[in-house]
Short mmCIF file of C-alpha atoms in Angstrom, two decimals:
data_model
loop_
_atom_site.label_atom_id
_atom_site.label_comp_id
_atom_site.label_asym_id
_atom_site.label_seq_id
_atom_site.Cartn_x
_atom_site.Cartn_y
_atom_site.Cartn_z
CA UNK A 138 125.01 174.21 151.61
CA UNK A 139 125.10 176.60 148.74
CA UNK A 140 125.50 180.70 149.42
CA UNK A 141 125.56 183.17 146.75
CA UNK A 142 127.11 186.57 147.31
CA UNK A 143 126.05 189.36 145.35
CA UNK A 144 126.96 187.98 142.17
CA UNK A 145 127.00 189.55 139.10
CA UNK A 146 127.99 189.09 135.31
CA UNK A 147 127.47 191.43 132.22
CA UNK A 148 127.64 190.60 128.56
CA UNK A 149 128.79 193.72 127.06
CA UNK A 150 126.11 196.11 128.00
CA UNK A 151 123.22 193.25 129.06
CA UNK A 152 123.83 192.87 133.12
CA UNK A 153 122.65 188.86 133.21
CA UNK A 154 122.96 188.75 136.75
CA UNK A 155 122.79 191.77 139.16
CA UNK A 156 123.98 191.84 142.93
CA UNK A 157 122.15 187.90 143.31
CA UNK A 158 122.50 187.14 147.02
CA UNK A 159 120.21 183.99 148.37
CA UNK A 160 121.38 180.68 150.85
CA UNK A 161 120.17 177.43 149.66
CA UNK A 162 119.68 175.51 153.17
CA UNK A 163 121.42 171.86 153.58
CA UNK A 164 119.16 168.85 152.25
CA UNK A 165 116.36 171.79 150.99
CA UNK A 166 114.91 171.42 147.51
CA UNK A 167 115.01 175.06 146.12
CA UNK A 168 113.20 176.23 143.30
CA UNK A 169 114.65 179.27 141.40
CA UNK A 170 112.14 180.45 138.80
CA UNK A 171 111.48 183.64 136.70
CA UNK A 172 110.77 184.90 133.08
CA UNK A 173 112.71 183.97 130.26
CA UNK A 174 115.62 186.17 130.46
CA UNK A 175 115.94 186.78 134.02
CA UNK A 176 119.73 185.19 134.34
CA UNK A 177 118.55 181.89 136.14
CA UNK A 178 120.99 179.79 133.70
CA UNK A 179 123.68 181.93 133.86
CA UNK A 180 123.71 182.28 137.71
CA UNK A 181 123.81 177.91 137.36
CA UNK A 182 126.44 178.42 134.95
CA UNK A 183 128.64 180.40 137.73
CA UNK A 184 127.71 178.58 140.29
CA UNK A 185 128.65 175.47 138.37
CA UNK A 186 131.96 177.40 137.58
CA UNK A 187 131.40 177.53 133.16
CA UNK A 188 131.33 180.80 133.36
CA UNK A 189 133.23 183.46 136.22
CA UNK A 190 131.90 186.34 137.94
CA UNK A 191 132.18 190.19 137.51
CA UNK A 192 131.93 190.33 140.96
CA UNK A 193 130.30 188.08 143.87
CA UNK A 194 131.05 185.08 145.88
CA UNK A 195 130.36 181.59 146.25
CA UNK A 196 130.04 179.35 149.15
CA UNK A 197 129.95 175.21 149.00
CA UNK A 198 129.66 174.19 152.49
CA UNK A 199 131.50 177.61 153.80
CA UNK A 200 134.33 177.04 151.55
CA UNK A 201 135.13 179.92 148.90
CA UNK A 202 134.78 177.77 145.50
CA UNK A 203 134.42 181.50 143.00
CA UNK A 204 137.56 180.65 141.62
CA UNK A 205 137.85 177.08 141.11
CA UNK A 206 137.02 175.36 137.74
CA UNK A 207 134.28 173.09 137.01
CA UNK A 208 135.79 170.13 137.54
CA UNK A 209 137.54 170.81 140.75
CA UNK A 210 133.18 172.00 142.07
CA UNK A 211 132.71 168.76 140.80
CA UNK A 212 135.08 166.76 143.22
CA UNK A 213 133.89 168.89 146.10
CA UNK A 214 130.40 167.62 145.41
CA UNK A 215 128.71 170.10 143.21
CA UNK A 216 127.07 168.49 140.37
CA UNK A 217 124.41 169.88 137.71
CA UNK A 218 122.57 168.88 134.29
CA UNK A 219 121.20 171.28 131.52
CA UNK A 220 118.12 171.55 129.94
CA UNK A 221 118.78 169.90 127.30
CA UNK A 222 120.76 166.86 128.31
CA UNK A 223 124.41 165.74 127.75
CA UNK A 224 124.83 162.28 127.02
CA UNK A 225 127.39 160.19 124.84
CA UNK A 226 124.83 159.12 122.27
CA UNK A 227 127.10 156.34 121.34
CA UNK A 228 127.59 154.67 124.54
CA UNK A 229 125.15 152.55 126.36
CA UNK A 230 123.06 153.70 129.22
CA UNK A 231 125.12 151.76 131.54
CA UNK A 232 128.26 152.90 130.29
CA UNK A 233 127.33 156.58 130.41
CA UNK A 234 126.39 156.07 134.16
CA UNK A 235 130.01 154.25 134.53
CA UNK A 236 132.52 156.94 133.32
CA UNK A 237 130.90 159.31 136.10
CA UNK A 238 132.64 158.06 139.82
CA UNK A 239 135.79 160.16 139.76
CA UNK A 240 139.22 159.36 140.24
CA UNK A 241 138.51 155.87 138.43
CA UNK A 242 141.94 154.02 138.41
CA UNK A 243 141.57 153.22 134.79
CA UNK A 244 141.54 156.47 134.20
CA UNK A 245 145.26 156.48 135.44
CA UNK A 246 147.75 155.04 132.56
CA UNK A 247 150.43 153.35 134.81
CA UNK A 248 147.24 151.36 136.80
CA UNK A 249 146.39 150.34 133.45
CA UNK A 250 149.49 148.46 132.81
CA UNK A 251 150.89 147.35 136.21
CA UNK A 252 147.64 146.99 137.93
CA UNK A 253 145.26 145.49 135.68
CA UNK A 254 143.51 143.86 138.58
CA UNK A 255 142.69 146.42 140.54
CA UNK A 256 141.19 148.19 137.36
CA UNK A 257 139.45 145.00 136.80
CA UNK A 258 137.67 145.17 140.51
CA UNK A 259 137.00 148.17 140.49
CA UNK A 260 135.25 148.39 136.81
CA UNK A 261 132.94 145.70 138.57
CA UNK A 262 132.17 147.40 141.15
CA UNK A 263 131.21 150.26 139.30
CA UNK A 264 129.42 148.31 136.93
CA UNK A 265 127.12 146.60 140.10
CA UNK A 266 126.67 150.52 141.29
CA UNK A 267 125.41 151.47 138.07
CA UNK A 268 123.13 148.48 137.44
CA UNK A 269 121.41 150.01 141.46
CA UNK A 270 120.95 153.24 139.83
CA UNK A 271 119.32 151.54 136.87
CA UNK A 272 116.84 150.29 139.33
CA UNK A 273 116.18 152.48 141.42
CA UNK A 274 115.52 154.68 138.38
CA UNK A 275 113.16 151.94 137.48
CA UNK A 276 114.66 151.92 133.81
CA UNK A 277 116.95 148.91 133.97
CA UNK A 278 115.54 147.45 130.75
CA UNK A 279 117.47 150.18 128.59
CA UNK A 280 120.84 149.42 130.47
CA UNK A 281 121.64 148.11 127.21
CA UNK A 282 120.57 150.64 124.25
CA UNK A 283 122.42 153.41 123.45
CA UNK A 284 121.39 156.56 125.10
CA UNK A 285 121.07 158.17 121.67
CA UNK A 286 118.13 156.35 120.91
CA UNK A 287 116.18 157.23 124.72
CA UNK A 288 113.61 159.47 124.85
CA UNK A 289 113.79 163.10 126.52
CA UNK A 290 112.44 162.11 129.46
CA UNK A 291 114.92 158.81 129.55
CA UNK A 292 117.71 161.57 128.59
CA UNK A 293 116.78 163.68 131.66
CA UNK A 294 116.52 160.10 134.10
CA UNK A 295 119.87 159.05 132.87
CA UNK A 296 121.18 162.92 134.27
CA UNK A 297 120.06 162.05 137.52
CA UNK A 298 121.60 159.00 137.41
CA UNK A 299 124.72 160.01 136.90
CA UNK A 300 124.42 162.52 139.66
CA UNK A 301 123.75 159.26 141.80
CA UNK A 302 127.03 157.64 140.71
CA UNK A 303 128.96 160.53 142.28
CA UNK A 304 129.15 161.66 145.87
CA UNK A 305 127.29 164.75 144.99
CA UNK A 306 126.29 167.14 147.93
CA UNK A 307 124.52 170.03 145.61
CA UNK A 308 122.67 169.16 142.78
CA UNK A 309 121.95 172.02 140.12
CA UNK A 310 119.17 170.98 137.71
CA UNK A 311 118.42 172.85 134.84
CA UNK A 312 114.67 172.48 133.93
CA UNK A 313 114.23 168.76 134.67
CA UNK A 314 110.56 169.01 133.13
CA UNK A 315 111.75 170.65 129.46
CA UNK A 316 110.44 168.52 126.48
CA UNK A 317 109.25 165.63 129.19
CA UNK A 318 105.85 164.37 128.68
CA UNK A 319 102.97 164.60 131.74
CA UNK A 320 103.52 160.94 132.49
CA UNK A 321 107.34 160.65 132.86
CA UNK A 322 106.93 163.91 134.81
CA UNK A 323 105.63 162.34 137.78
CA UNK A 324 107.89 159.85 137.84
CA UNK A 325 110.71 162.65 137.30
CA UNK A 326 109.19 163.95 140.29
CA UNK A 327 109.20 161.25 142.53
CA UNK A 328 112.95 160.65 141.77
CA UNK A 329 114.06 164.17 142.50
CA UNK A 330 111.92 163.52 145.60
CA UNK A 331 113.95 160.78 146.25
CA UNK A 332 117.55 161.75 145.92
CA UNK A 333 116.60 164.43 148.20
CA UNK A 334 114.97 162.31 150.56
CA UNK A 335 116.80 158.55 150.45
CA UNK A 336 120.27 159.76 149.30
CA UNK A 337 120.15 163.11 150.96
CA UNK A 338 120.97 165.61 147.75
CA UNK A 339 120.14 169.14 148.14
CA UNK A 340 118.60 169.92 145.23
CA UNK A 341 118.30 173.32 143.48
CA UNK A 342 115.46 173.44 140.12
CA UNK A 343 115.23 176.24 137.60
CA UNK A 344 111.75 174.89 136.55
CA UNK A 345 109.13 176.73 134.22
CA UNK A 346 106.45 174.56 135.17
CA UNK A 347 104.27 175.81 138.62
CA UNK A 348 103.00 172.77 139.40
CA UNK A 349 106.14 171.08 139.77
CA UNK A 350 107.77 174.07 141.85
CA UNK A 351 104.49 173.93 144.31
CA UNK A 352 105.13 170.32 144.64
CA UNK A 353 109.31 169.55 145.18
CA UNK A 354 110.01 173.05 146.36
CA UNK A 355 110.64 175.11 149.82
CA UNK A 356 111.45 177.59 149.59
CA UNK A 357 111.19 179.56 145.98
CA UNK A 358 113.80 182.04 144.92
CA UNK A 359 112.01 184.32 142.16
CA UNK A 360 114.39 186.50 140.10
CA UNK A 361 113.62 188.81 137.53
CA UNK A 362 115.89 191.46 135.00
CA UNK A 363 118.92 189.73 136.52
CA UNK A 364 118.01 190.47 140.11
CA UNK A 365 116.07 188.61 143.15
CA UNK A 366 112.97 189.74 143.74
CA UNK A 367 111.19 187.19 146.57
CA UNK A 368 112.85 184.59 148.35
CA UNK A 369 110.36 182.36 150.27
CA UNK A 370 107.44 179.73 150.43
CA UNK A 371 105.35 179.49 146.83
CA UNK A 372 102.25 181.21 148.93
CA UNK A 373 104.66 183.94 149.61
CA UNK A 374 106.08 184.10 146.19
CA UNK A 375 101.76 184.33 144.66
CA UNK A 376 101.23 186.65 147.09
CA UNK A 377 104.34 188.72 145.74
CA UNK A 378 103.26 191.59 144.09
CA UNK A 379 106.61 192.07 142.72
CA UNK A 380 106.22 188.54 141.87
CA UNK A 381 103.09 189.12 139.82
CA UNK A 382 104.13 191.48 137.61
CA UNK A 383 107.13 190.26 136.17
CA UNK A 384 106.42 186.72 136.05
CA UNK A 385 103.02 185.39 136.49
CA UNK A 386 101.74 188.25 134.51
CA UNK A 387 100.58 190.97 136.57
CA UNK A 388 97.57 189.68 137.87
CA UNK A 389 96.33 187.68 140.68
CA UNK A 390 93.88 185.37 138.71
CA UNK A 391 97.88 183.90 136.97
CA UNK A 392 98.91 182.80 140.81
CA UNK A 393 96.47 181.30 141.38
CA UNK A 394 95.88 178.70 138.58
CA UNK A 395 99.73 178.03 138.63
CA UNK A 396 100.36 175.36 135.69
CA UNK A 397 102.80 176.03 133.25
CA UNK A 398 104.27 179.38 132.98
CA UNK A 399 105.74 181.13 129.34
#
């Protein structure tokens, strides 16, 4: 679904990301982890198209998207959050999942004079989508409060919902499990599980937390200094001794307990 092609990007004299090349395989769930540092979130951020390449390639579906912009990723299907998550805080939950579908025709100024109908049906429609998502989230008792007030963990649901209210193909999450607490991190899980599984997202995680790598993810791209370093299942990546030293510090006793990594 997703190929990158020896990517790379410097910041002055810091090399973020150096020569990345991995495939992430079509309705996979594909962990990407490694130390603070290592250039996971800026390889998201040129994948999602914020930021461009020094040099490298990417592939959505075996189309060349390197030089198209964020939005125009977004129309082919390429959707991600951020670790720390971007909501209006002054719209309801319902709304915020609402002004996601694309190419709305209220969005276009002549359909908003001549063709108030249509607008009309299709704002319902939308509206009945969202109020699905809501459910299927299992939150549909905040559909009304503002999604300033939610919780981190209702902040990060309310992501994935709007991923749901597009025709996504590739979904980029950035640390799904940042500032959530243990017990809306299962049920984080399980929905991740499901838009991979019921809707039929592939998924990619940068996620700090073992645990939830071991359980959502196969395979495990580890990258380290701006480079990848394993590519493979999690017993491959403990059994890395590559692996080991840069991120699950250099000994074998750290792969094995897994849990939460610094």
């Amino acid at each position: 679904m997703l190929s990158i092609r020896t990517l790379s990007k410097s910041f002055g004299g810091v090399t973020a990301v150096d020569e990345c090349s991995f495939d992430i395989a079509r309705g996979s769930i594909t962990g990407l982890i490694g130390p603070n540092g290592a250039g996971k979130t800026t390889l998201f951020n040129i994948a999602a198209g914020f930021l461009k390449p020094d040099s490298g390639r990417i592939l959505l579906d075996g189309q060349d998207i390197t030089a198209l912009s964020p939005h125009e990723r977004f129309h082919l299907g390429l959707v991600r959050t951020f670790q720390l998550p971007q909501t209006f805080q002054r719209m309801t939950v319902r709304e915020n999942l609402m002004v996601a579908p694309p190419e709305q025709s209220g969005e276009n100024l002549f359909a908003t004079w001549f063709l108030p109908w249509k607008v009309a049906a299709e704002e319902k429609r939308v509206r009945e989508k969202a109020d699905e998502v809501l459910d299927f989230l299992e939150i549909p008792h905040v559909a009304d409060e503002l999604a300033g007030n939610l919780s981190g963990g209702q902040k990060k649901l309310l992501e994935l919902g709007r991923c749901l209210m597009t025709d996504a193909k590739m979904v980029l999450l950035d640390e799904p499990g940042a500032g959530v607490n243990p017990t809306l991190m299962v049920k984080l899980t399980a929905m991740i599980r499901r838009l991979n599984e019921e809707r039929g997202f592939t998924v990619c995680i940068i996620e700090h937390d073992m645990d939830v790598i071991t359980e959502l993810c196969d395979p495990v791209v580890c990258m380290s200094q701006g480079a990848v370093i394993a590519h493979g299942s999690m017993a491959d990546i403990r059994a890395n001794e590559d692996v080991l030293e840069a991120y699950l510090g250099g000994g074998r006793a750290a792969a094995g307990r897994g849990g939460r990594a610094t």
